[in-house]
């Protein structure tokens, strides 16, 4: 199959998926939730908690607490939101017959999956990462009284992007493998929650999983010098994501619709 | 377009199994170019499986198929450029309007925006949805969805239209509309449609394919199928004495059976014959040779598709 054949119909499909994402109120809803929710929580930690602590005679470092809150919460919350948003994109259309209808047109099956992943990827990155990231950056800067260092913060967000893409692809893959939403949710959410727990107790073995990314991001923004071995989970997350996505394309090219 | 082989669709031993279940067994299908073909069979006969195989939506377990002389598996994309498909339960994107749905489909076939708009307008007019073109699909009734389904299936002016139960779940008016549209489309396309409604097939089709339990039971021109189903039967309604006429007719070697039914002063004969040419030429003369017999009516009984279908499927079952 040539490159052109593999991407047959992609532009039209991507346009449709993008329209579906941005034309409705969904992006506004999720942007609102993520910006107001995360921003509000972060503002509380940065501006209110230190004052409360002070009245009790305690001293807290608001920036450190804010960084822990933002990166600790974002990795889990964005991954969960990604699963919720994408759990139905393949299963739903397989069940309703929409996938069979679309694929009866001269398009490739790869285009169908790529367009969904690209549109949802972009939508999620903008509404769940970029916008709340911008809100957080402004709050950190206000808290510090000067511009917050952009480089480490951007690197931290980049790791959040990798982590999110991993779960997006896992969700798409599971949607191809099974028609049971409970199985998909069980595997994907179980992986997020189980990973967050295991990473606290399982030690070095966790380096071959995407779960330490949250800690690495926190280390980067707080200026902690990280050992080179911390590149392993980053690279492996990229590799796993690519392998899962290739597997998803291969499997989808073979399933009966 | 008439293809080199003369067949729009041709399959050889096409088989689809799911484990031990054989959804389709060794199907040898031959659909002539330029025809309207009714694809019949009871529920679970394998009609939808066949259609999905033709469209590359599922893969055959064994066997092969060609559409427009193109291989069904290896050249599926090329085939789908020239085919229009309406699913049994059309499921479109609910938040698109009818116009957007047609535009979305047309963009897979054409690049020129003006041409796309023209095709969309034509399709909307064909199915009488122009006044509802800018309504969201999610608000459409079953009949409107079905008509939109036909519109999107032919927006690329396909050489082959595959319609899976196009008139199912429609009221009589909707059904009538769909049949009219199909007859309009035959001017440029081969139409292959599956249905349960035998009356529709008899009305619009020139060929029939009958499937049962995943196997081909019969296929061919509808006239041939109706004629070949049984020996011809003539029905004659007589009045008066007819004993000698009966003896003369019954003595003919080409008469295989005479069933007699009397009602009031009239007698109805159902004469089954083995040689239609001789029957046409001699039967009436043999009866009229008796001057005391009057003939009130004389006609050749036409078999309905339903009779043939029941005979074939009943026999199979």
Coordinates of C-alpha atoms in Angstrom, one line a residue:
Chain A
X1 CA 0.0 0.0 0.0
X2 CA 1.5 3.4 -1.0
X3 CA 1.6 6.4 1.3
X4 CA -1.2 8.1 -0.7
X5 CA -3.4 5.0 -0.5
X6 CA -2.8 4.7 3.2
X7 CA -4.0 8.3 3.7
X8 CA -6.9 8.2 1.3
X9 CA -9.7 10.3 2.6
X10 CA -7.7 11.6 5.6
X11 CA -8.3 15.3 4.9
X12 CA -12.0 15.0 4.6
X13 CA -12.3 12.8 7.7
X14 CA -10.0 15.1 9.7
X15 CA -12.1 18.1 8.7
X16 CA -15.3 16.2 9.9
X17 CA -13.8 15.2 13.2
X18 CA -12.4 18.7 13.8
X19 CA -15.8 20.2 13.1
X20 CA -17.5 17.8 15.4
X21 CA -15.0 18.7 18.2
X22 CA -15.0 22.5 17.8
X23 CA -18.5 23.3 16.5
X24 CA -20.3 21.9 19.6
X25 CA -20.2 23.0 23.2
X26 CA -18.0 20.1 24.2
X27 CA -14.7 22.0 23.9
X28 CA -16.2 24.9 25.9
X29 CA -17.4 22.6 28.6
X30 CA -14.0 20.8 29.0
X31 CA -12.0 24.1 28.7
X32 CA -14.2 25.6 31.4
X33 CA -13.9 22.5 33.7
X34 CA -10.1 22.3 33.2
X35 CA -9.4 26.1 33.5
X36 CA -11.8 26.9 36.3
X37 CA -11.2 23.6 38.1
X38 CA -7.4 23.5 37.9
X39 CA -7.0 27.3 38.0
X40 CA -9.3 27.6 41.0
X41 CA -7.6 24.8 42.9
X42 CA -4.1 26.2 42.0
X43 CA -5.2 29.8 43.1
X44 CA -6.3 28.3 46.4
X45 CA -3.0 26.6 46.9
X46 CA -0.9 29.6 45.8
X47 CA -2.8 32.5 47.4
X48 CA -5.1 31.3 50.1
X49 CA -3.4 28.3 51.8
X50 CA -0.2 30.2 52.7
X51 CA -2.4 32.9 54.4
X52 CA -4.2 30.3 56.4
X53 CA -1.0 28.6 57.3
X54 CA 0.5 31.9 58.4
X55 CA -2.4 32.5 60.8
X56 CA -1.5 29.2 62.4
X57 CA 2.1 30.2 62.7
X58 CA 3.2 27.8 59.9
X59 CA 5.3 28.6 56.9
X60 CA 4.6 26.9 53.5
X61 CA 6.3 27.4 50.2
X62 CA 3.4 28.2 47.9
X63 CA 5.3 27.7 44.7
X64 CA 6.4 24.2 45.7
X65 CA 3.0 23.3 46.8
X66 CA 1.5 24.8 43.6
X67 CA 3.8 22.8 41.4
X68 CA 3.0 19.6 43.2
X69 CA -0.7 20.3 42.9
X70 CA -0.6 21.2 39.3
X71 CA 1.6 18.4 38.0
X72 CA 0.4 15.8 40.4
X73 CA -3.3 16.5 39.6
X74 CA -2.9 17.2 35.9
X75 CA -1.4 13.9 34.9
X76 CA -4.1 11.9 36.5
X77 CA -7.0 14.2 35.7
X78 CA -6.1 14.7 32.1
X79 CA -5.5 11.0 31.5
X80 CA -8.9 10.2 33.1
X81 CA -10.7 12.9 31.0
X82 CA -8.9 11.6 27.9
X83 CA -10.3 8.1 28.5
X84 CA -13.8 9.5 29.1
X85 CA -13.7 11.6 26.0
X86 CA -12.3 8.9 23.7
X87 CA -13.8 5.6 25.0
X88 CA -16.7 5.7 22.5
X89 CA -15.0 7.1 19.4
X90 CA -14.4 3.7 17.8
X91 CA -16.8 1.4 19.7
X92 CA -19.8 3.8 19.2
X93 CA -19.3 4.0 15.4
X94 CA -18.7 0.2 15.1
X95 CA -21.9 -0.5 17.0
X96 CA -24.1 2.1 15.2
X97 CA -22.9 1.2 11.7
X98 CA -21.4 4.6 11.1
X99 CA -18.0 3.1 10.7
X100 CA -19.2 0.7 8.1
X101 CA -21.0 3.5 6.2
X102 CA -17.9 5.7 6.2
X103 CA -15.6 2.8 5.2
X104 CA -17.9 1.9 2.3
X105 CA -16.5 5.0 0.7
X106 CA -13.1 5.1 -1.1
X107 CA -11.0 5.8 2.0
X108 CA -8.4 3.8 3.9
X109 CA -8.9 2.3 7.3
X110 CA -5.7 4.0 8.5
X111 CA -7.1 7.4 7.5
X112 CA -10.2 6.7 9.6
X113 CA -8.2 6.0 12.8
X114 CA -5.6 8.6 12.1
X115 CA -8.2 11.3 11.6
X116 CA -9.9 10.4 14.9
X117 CA -6.7 10.3 16.9
X118 CA -5.4 13.6 15.3
X119 CA -8.7 15.5 15.9
X120 CA -9.2 14.2 19.4
X121 CA -5.5 14.6 20.2
X122 CA -5.6 18.3 19.1
X123 CA -8.8 19.0 20.9
X124 CA -7.6 17.4 24.2
X125 CA -4.2 19.1 24.0
X126 CA -5.7 22.5 23.5
X127 CA -8.7 22.3 26.0
X128 CA -7.1 20.1 28.7
X129 CA -3.5 21.0 28.6
X130 CA -2.7 24.2 26.7
X131 CA -5.5 26.4 28.1
X132 CA -5.2 25.3 31.8
X133 CA -1.4 25.3 31.3
X134 CA -1.6 29.0 30.4
X135 CA -3.9 29.7 33.3
X136 CA -1.4 27.9 35.6
X137 CA 1.6 29.8 34.1
X138 CA -0.2 33.1 34.8
X139 CA -1.0 32.1 38.4
X140 CA 2.6 31.0 39.0
X141 CA 3.9 34.3 37.6
X142 CA 1.5 36.3 39.8
X143 CA 2.4 34.3 42.8
X144 CA 6.2 34.9 42.1
X145 CA 5.7 38.5 41.2
X146 CA 7.7 38.0 38.0
X147 CA 7.6 35.8 34.9
X148 CA 7.7 32.1 35.9
X149 CA 10.6 30.3 34.1
X150 CA 9.0 29.1 30.9
X151 CA 11.5 26.5 29.7
X152 CA 11.1 23.9 32.6
X153 CA 7.3 24.6 32.7
X154 CA 7.0 23.9 29.0
X155 CA 9.1 20.7 29.4
X156 CA 6.8 19.6 32.2
X157 CA 3.8 20.2 29.9
X158 CA 5.5 18.3 27.2
X159 CA 5.7 15.3 29.4
X160 CA 2.0 15.8 30.2
X161 CA 1.3 15.7 26.5
X162 CA 3.3 12.4 26.1
X163 CA 1.4 10.9 29.0
X164 CA -2.0 12.0 27.5
X165 CA -1.2 10.7 24.1
X166 CA -0.2 7.4 25.6
X167 CA -3.7 7.1 27.1
X168 CA -5.5 8.4 24.0
X169 CA -3.8 5.7 21.9
X170 CA -4.5 3.1 24.5
X171 CA -8.2 4.0 24.5
X172 CA -8.3 3.9 20.6
X173 CA -6.6 0.5 20.6
X174 CA -8.9 -0.9 23.2
X175 CA -11.9 0.5 21.2
X176 CA -10.7 -1.6 18.2
X177 CA -9.9 -4.7 20.2
X178 CA -13.2 -4.9 22.2
X179 CA -16.8 -3.8 21.8
X180 CA -17.3 -3.7 25.5
X181 CA -16.9 -0.2 27.0
X182 CA -16.5 -1.7 30.5
X183 CA -13.5 -3.6 29.4
X184 CA -12.0 -0.5 27.8
X185 CA -12.7 1.6 30.9
X186 CA -11.4 -1.1 33.2
X187 CA -8.1 -1.5 31.4
X188 CA -7.5 2.2 30.7
X189 CA -8.6 3.6 34.1
X190 CA -7.1 0.7 35.9
X191 CA -3.8 1.4 34.3
X192 CA -3.9 5.1 35.4
X193 CA -5.0 4.5 39.0
X194 CA -3.0 1.3 39.4
X195 CA 0.1 3.0 38.0
X196 CA -0.2 6.0 40.3
X197 CA -0.3 3.6 43.3
X198 CA 2.4 1.2 42.0
X199 CA 4.9 4.0 41.2
X200 CA 5.0 4.8 44.9
X201 CA 6.0 1.3 45.9
X202 CA 7.4 -0.7 43.1
X203 CA 10.7 1.1 42.6
X204 CA 13.0 0.9 39.5
X205 CA 10.7 -1.5 37.6
X206 CA 8.4 1.5 37.1
X207 CA 11.0 3.1 34.9
X208 CA 9.8 1.0 32.0
X209 CA 6.3 2.4 32.4
X210 CA 4.8 5.9 31.7
X211 CA 3.8 6.3 35.3
X212 CA 6.9 8.1 36.6
X213 CA 6.4 10.9 34.1
X214 CA 4.4 13.0 36.6
X215 CA 7.3 12.9 39.1
X216 CA 9.8 13.7 36.4
X217 CA 7.8 16.7 35.3
X218 CA 7.7 17.9 38.9
X219 CA 11.4 17.4 39.2
X220 CA 12.0 19.5 36.0
X221 CA 9.9 22.5 37.1
X222 CA 11.2 22.5 40.6
X223 CA 14.8 22.6 39.3
X224 CA 15.8 19.2 40.8
X225 CA 18.7 17.7 38.9
X226 CA 17.4 14.4 37.4
X227 CA 19.6 11.4 36.7
X228 CA 19.9 10.4 33.0
X229 CA 18.0 7.2 33.7
X230 CA 14.9 9.3 34.0
X231 CA 15.0 9.6 30.2
X232 CA 14.1 5.9 30.1
X233 CA 10.4 6.2 30.9
X234 CA 10.1 9.3 28.6
X235 CA 11.6 7.4 25.7
X236 CA 9.7 4.2 26.5
X237 CA 6.4 6.1 26.7
X238 CA 7.1 7.4 23.2
X239 CA 7.9 3.9 22.0
X240 CA 4.9 2.3 23.6
X241 CA 2.6 4.9 22.1
X242 CA 4.0 4.4 18.7
X243 CA 3.8 0.6 19.0
X244 CA 0.3 0.7 20.3
X245 CA -0.7 3.1 17.5
X246 CA 0.8 0.9 14.8
X247 CA -0.9 -2.1 16.4
X248 CA -4.2 -0.2 16.4
X249 CA -3.9 0.6 12.6
X250 CA -2.9 -3.0 11.8
X251 CA -5.8 -4.5 13.8
X252 CA -8.3 -2.1 12.5
X253 CA -7.3 -2.9 8.9
X254 CA -8.3 -6.6 9.6
X255 CA -11.5 -6.4 11.7
X256 CA -14.9 -7.2 10.3
X257 CA -17.3 -4.2 10.4
Chain B
X1 CA -21.1 0.8 -18.5
X2 CA -21.0 -2.8 -19.7
X3 CA -17.9 -4.5 -18.4
X4 CA -15.7 -6.9 -20.3
X5 CA -17.2 -9.9 -18.5
X6 CA -20.7 -8.6 -18.8
X7 CA -21.1 -8.9 -15.1
X8 CA -21.1 -6.1 -12.6
X9 CA -20.6 -8.6 -9.8
X10 CA -19.2 -12.0 -10.1
X11 CA -18.2 -14.3 -7.1
X12 CA -16.7 -17.7 -7.1
X13 CA -17.2 -20.0 -4.1
X14 CA -17.4 -17.0 -1.8
X15 CA -17.5 -18.2 1.7
X16 CA -17.6 -16.5 5.1
X17 CA -17.5 -18.5 8.3
X18 CA -17.4 -17.4 12.0
X19 CA -15.9 -20.4 13.7
X20 CA -18.3 -23.3 13.0
X21 CA -21.0 -21.0 11.7
X22 CA -21.1 -20.7 8.0
X23 CA -22.7 -17.3 7.2
X24 CA -22.1 -17.9 3.5
X25 CA -21.1 -21.1 1.7
X26 CA -19.6 -21.2 -1.8
X27 CA -21.6 -18.4 -3.3
X28 CA -21.4 -18.2 -7.1
X29 CA -23.1 -14.9 -7.9
X30 CA -23.4 -13.3 -11.3
X31 CA -25.1 -9.9 -11.6
X32 CA -25.4 -8.6 -15.1
X33 CA -24.3 -5.0 -15.8
X34 CA -27.2 -2.6 -16.3
X35 CA -29.8 -4.7 -14.4
X36 CA -31.9 -4.2 -11.3
X37 CA -31.3 -7.3 -9.2
X38 CA -33.5 -8.2 -6.3
X39 CA -31.5 -10.1 -3.6
X40 CA -33.9 -12.3 -1.7
X41 CA -33.7 -14.6 1.3
X42 CA -35.2 -15.1 4.8
X43 CA -33.6 -13.5 7.8
X44 CA -30.1 -14.9 8.4
X45 CA -29.8 -16.1 4.8
X46 CA -26.5 -14.3 4.4
X47 CA -27.6 -11.2 2.4
X48 CA -26.0 -8.6 4.5
X49 CA -22.9 -10.7 4.8
X50 CA -22.6 -10.9 1.0
X51 CA -23.1 -7.2 0.7
X52 CA -20.4 -6.5 3.3
X53 CA -18.0 -8.8 1.6
X54 CA -18.6 -7.1 -1.7
X55 CA -17.8 -3.7 -0.1
X56 CA -14.7 -5.0 1.7
X57 CA -16.2 -4.4 5.1
X58 CA -15.5 -8.0 6.0
X59 CA -13.0 -10.4 4.6
X60 CA -13.9 -13.7 3.0
X61 CA -12.9 -17.0 4.6
X62 CA -12.3 -18.4 1.1
X63 CA -13.4 -17.9 -2.4
X64 CA -13.1 -14.7 -4.5
X65 CA -15.2 -12.0 -6.1
X66 CA -14.9 -9.4 -8.8
X67 CA -16.8 -6.2 -9.2
X68 CA -16.3 -4.5 -12.6
X69 CA -13.5 -7.0 -13.2
X70 CA -11.7 -5.7 -10.1
X71 CA -10.7 -8.1 -7.3
X72 CA -13.0 -7.7 -4.3
X73 CA -10.2 -7.9 -1.7
X74 CA -7.1 -6.5 -3.3
X75 CA -8.8 -3.6 -5.3
X76 CA -11.5 -2.8 -2.8
X77 CA -10.7 1.0 -2.7
X78 CA -10.9 1.2 -6.5
X79 CA -14.2 -0.7 -6.3
X80 CA -15.6 1.6 -3.7
X81 CA -15.0 4.6 -5.9
X82 CA -17.5 3.2 -8.4
X83 CA -20.1 1.9 -5.9
X84 CA -22.8 3.5 -3.8
X85 CA -24.0 1.8 -0.7
X86 CA -27.1 2.1 1.5
X87 CA -26.9 0.1 4.8
X88 CA -29.9 -1.7 6.2
X89 CA -30.0 0.8 9.1
X90 CA -28.4 3.9 7.9
X91 CA -26.4 5.6 10.6
X92 CA -25.1 9.1 9.7
X93 CA -23.4 11.7 11.9
X94 CA -26.4 13.1 13.9
X95 CA -25.0 16.7 14.2
X96 CA -24.5 17.2 10.4
X97 CA -27.3 18.5 8.3
X98 CA -28.5 16.5 5.2
X99 CA -26.5 18.9 3.0
X100 CA -23.4 18.5 5.1
X101 CA -23.7 14.8 5.1
X102 CA -23.9 14.7 1.3
X103 CA -21.1 17.2 1.0
X104 CA -19.0 15.0 3.3
X105 CA -19.6 12.0 1.1
X106 CA -19.1 13.8 -2.1
X107 CA -15.7 15.1 -1.0
X108 CA -14.4 11.5 -1.1
X109 CA -15.1 11.4 -4.8
X110 CA -14.6 15.0 -6.1
X111 CA -12.3 17.9 -5.5
X112 CA -14.0 20.7 -7.2
X113 CA -16.1 22.6 -4.7
X114 CA -18.6 23.8 -7.3
X115 CA -19.0 20.3 -8.7
X116 CA -19.6 19.0 -5.2
X117 CA -22.3 21.5 -4.6
X118 CA -24.0 20.7 -7.9
X119 CA -24.0 17.0 -7.1
X120 CA -25.3 17.6 -3.6
X121 CA -28.2 19.7 -5.0
X122 CA -29.0 17.1 -7.6
X123 CA -29.0 14.3 -4.9
X124 CA -31.3 16.4 -2.6
X125 CA -33.8 17.0 -5.4
X126 CA -33.8 13.3 -6.5
X127 CA -34.9 12.2 -3.1
X128 CA -37.1 15.2 -2.4
X129 CA -35.2 16.5 0.5
X130 CA -34.2 19.9 -0.8
X131 CA -36.6 21.7 1.7
X132 CA -35.0 19.8 4.6
X133 CA -31.4 20.1 3.4
X134 CA -30.3 22.3 6.3
X135 CA -31.9 20.3 9.1
X136 CA -29.8 18.2 11.4
X137 CA -29.9 14.5 10.6
X138 CA -30.7 13.6 14.2
X139 CA -34.2 15.1 13.7
X140 CA -35.0 13.0 10.6
X141 CA -37.8 10.4 10.5
X142 CA -37.1 6.9 9.3
X143 CA -38.3 7.6 5.8
X144 CA -36.2 10.8 5.5
X145 CA -33.2 8.9 6.8
X146 CA -33.8 6.2 4.2
X147 CA -34.1 8.8 1.4
X148 CA -31.0 10.6 2.6
X149 CA -29.3 7.1 2.5
X150 CA -30.2 6.7 -1.1
X151 CA -29.1 10.3 -1.9
X152 CA -25.6 9.7 -0.3
X153 CA -25.3 6.3 -2.0
X154 CA -25.7 7.9 -5.5
X155 CA -24.0 11.3 -5.0
X156 CA -21.0 10.0 -6.9
X157 CA -23.1 8.7 -9.7
X158 CA -21.9 5.1 -9.1
X159 CA -21.9 2.4 -11.7
X160 CA -23.2 0.0 -9.1
X161 CA -25.7 0.7 -6.3
X162 CA -25.9 -1.7 -3.5
X163 CA -28.9 -1.2 -1.3
X164 CA -29.5 -3.3 1.8
X165 CA -33.3 -3.3 2.5
X166 CA -33.9 0.1 1.0
X167 CA -37.7 0.0 1.6
X168 CA -37.7 -1.8 5.0
X169 CA -39.5 0.0 7.8
X170 CA -41.1 2.5 5.4
X171 CA -44.8 3.3 5.1
X172 CA -46.5 2.5 1.7
X173 CA -45.9 6.1 0.5
X174 CA -42.2 6.0 1.4
X175 CA -41.9 2.6 -0.2
X176 CA -43.4 3.8 -3.4
X177 CA -41.1 6.8 -3.4
X178 CA -38.0 4.5 -3.0
X179 CA -39.1 2.2 -5.8
X180 CA -39.6 5.2 -8.1
X181 CA -36.1 6.5 -7.2
X182 CA -34.6 3.1 -7.9
X183 CA -36.2 3.0 -11.3
X184 CA -34.8 6.4 -12.1
X185 CA -31.4 5.3 -11.0
X186 CA -31.3 2.3 -13.3
X187 CA -30.8 4.6 -16.2
X188 CA -27.1 4.9 -15.3
X189 CA -26.4 2.2 -12.6
X190 CA -26.7 -1.5 -12.0
X191 CA -28.9 -1.7 -8.9
X192 CA -28.4 -4.7 -6.5
X193 CA -30.8 -4.5 -3.6
X194 CA -31.7 -6.9 -0.8
X195 CA -35.3 -7.0 0.5
X196 CA -38.0 -9.0 2.2
X197 CA -40.7 -7.4 0.1
X198 CA -41.2 -9.8 -2.8
X199 CA -43.8 -7.5 -4.4
X200 CA -41.2 -4.8 -4.8
X201 CA -38.8 -7.2 -6.4
X202 CA -41.4 -8.3 -8.9
X203 CA -42.3 -4.7 -9.7
X204 CA -38.9 -3.3 -10.4
X205 CA -36.3 -6.0 -10.8
X206 CA -35.3 -7.8 -14.0
X207 CA -33.1 -10.3 -12.2
X208 CA -33.5 -12.2 -9.0
X209 CA -31.0 -13.9 -6.7
X210 CA -32.4 -16.1 -3.9
X211 CA -30.2 -17.1 -0.9
X212 CA -31.1 -19.4 1.9
X213 CA -28.9 -20.5 4.8
X214 CA -25.9 -19.0 3.2
X215 CA -26.3 -20.8 0.0
X216 CA -27.5 -19.8 -3.5
X217 CA -30.9 -21.3 -4.2
X218 CA -31.6 -19.6 -7.5
X219 CA -30.6 -16.7 -9.7
X220 CA -31.5 -15.4 -13.1
X221 CA -34.0 -13.3 -15.0
X222 CA -37.2 -12.9 -13.1
X223 CA -39.3 -14.2 -16.1
X224 CA -37.3 -17.3 -16.4
X225 CA -37.5 -18.0 -12.7
X226 CA -41.3 -17.6 -12.7
X227 CA -41.7 -19.8 -15.8
X228 CA -39.3 -22.5 -14.8
X229 CA -40.8 -22.9 -11.4
X230 CA -43.5 -25.4 -12.5
X231 CA -45.4 -26.7 -15.5
X232 CA -47.7 -24.0 -16.9
X233 CA -51.3 -24.1 -15.7
X234 CA -54.3 -23.0 -17.7
X235 CA -57.5 -22.1 -16.0
X236 CA -60.8 -22.5 -17.9
X237 CA -64.2 -21.7 -16.6
X238 CA -66.9 -23.7 -18.5
X239 CA -70.7 -23.8 -18.6
X240 CA -72.8 -26.6 -19.8
X241 CA -72.1 -30.3 -20.5
X242 CA -68.4 -31.0 -20.7
X243 CA -67.9 -34.7 -20.2
X244 CA -66.7 -35.4 -23.8
X245 CA -64.5 -32.3 -23.7
X246 CA -62.9 -33.6 -20.6
X247 CA -62.1 -37.0 -22.1
X248 CA -60.5 -35.4 -25.2
X249 CA -58.3 -33.1 -23.1
X250 CA -57.3 -35.7 -20.6
X251 CA -56.3 -38.1 -23.4
X252 CA -53.6 -35.7 -24.6
X253 CA -50.0 -36.8 -23.8
X254 CA -49.0 -33.1 -23.0
X255 CA -51.7 -32.8 -20.3
X256 CA -50.2 -33.9 -17.0
X257 CA -53.1 -33.0 -14.6
X258 CA -56.7 -31.6 -14.6
X259 CA -58.2 -30.3 -11.4
X260 CA -61.9 -29.7 -11.5
X261 CA -63.9 -27.5 -9.2
X262 CA -67.7 -26.9 -9.6
X263 CA -69.6 -23.9 -8.3
X264 CA -73.2 -23.2 -9.2
X265 CA -73.6 -23.8 -12.9
X266 CA -69.9 -23.1 -13.7
X267 CA -67.0 -25.6 -13.7
X268 CA -63.4 -24.5 -13.3
X269 CA -60.6 -26.6 -14.8
X270 CA -57.0 -26.1 -13.9
X271 CA -55.1 -27.9 -16.7
X272 CA -51.4 -28.5 -16.1
X273 CA -49.4 -29.0 -19.3
X274 CA -46.0 -30.2 -20.2
X275 CA -45.9 -28.8 -23.7
X276 CA -46.9 -25.2 -23.8
X277 CA -46.7 -24.7 -27.5
X278 CA -49.2 -27.5 -28.1
X279 CA -51.4 -26.4 -25.2
X280 CA -51.6 -22.9 -26.7
X281 CA -52.5 -24.2 -30.1
X282 CA -54.8 -27.1 -29.2
X283 CA -56.3 -26.8 -25.7
X284 CA -59.1 -24.3 -26.5
X285 CA -59.9 -26.1 -29.8
X286 CA -60.3 -29.4 -28.1
X287 CA -62.8 -28.0 -25.6
X288 CA -64.8 -26.0 -28.2
X289 CA -65.1 -29.1 -30.4
X290 CA -68.0 -30.0 -28.1
X291 CA -71.0 -27.7 -29.2
X292 CA -72.8 -28.1 -25.8
X293 CA -69.9 -26.5 -23.9
X294 CA -69.6 -22.8 -23.4
X295 CA -66.4 -21.2 -22.3
X296 CA -66.8 -18.3 -19.8
X297 CA -63.1 -17.6 -19.4
X298 CA -59.7 -18.9 -20.4
X299 CA -56.3 -17.8 -19.1
X300 CA -52.9 -18.9 -18.3
X301 CA -52.1 -18.7 -14.6
X302 CA -49.1 -16.5 -13.9
X303 CA -46.9 -17.5 -11.0
X304 CA -46.2 -14.8 -8.5
X305 CA -42.6 -14.4 -7.1
X306 CA -44.0 -15.2 -3.7
X307 CA -45.1 -18.6 -5.0
X308 CA -41.7 -19.3 -6.4
X309 CA -39.9 -18.0 -3.4
X310 CA -42.0 -20.2 -1.1
X311 CA -41.5 -23.2 -3.3
X312 CA -37.7 -22.7 -3.3
X313 CA -37.2 -21.8 0.3
X314 CA -39.9 -24.2 1.5
X315 CA -38.1 -27.0 -0.4
X316 CA -34.8 -26.0 1.0
X317 CA -36.1 -25.9 4.5

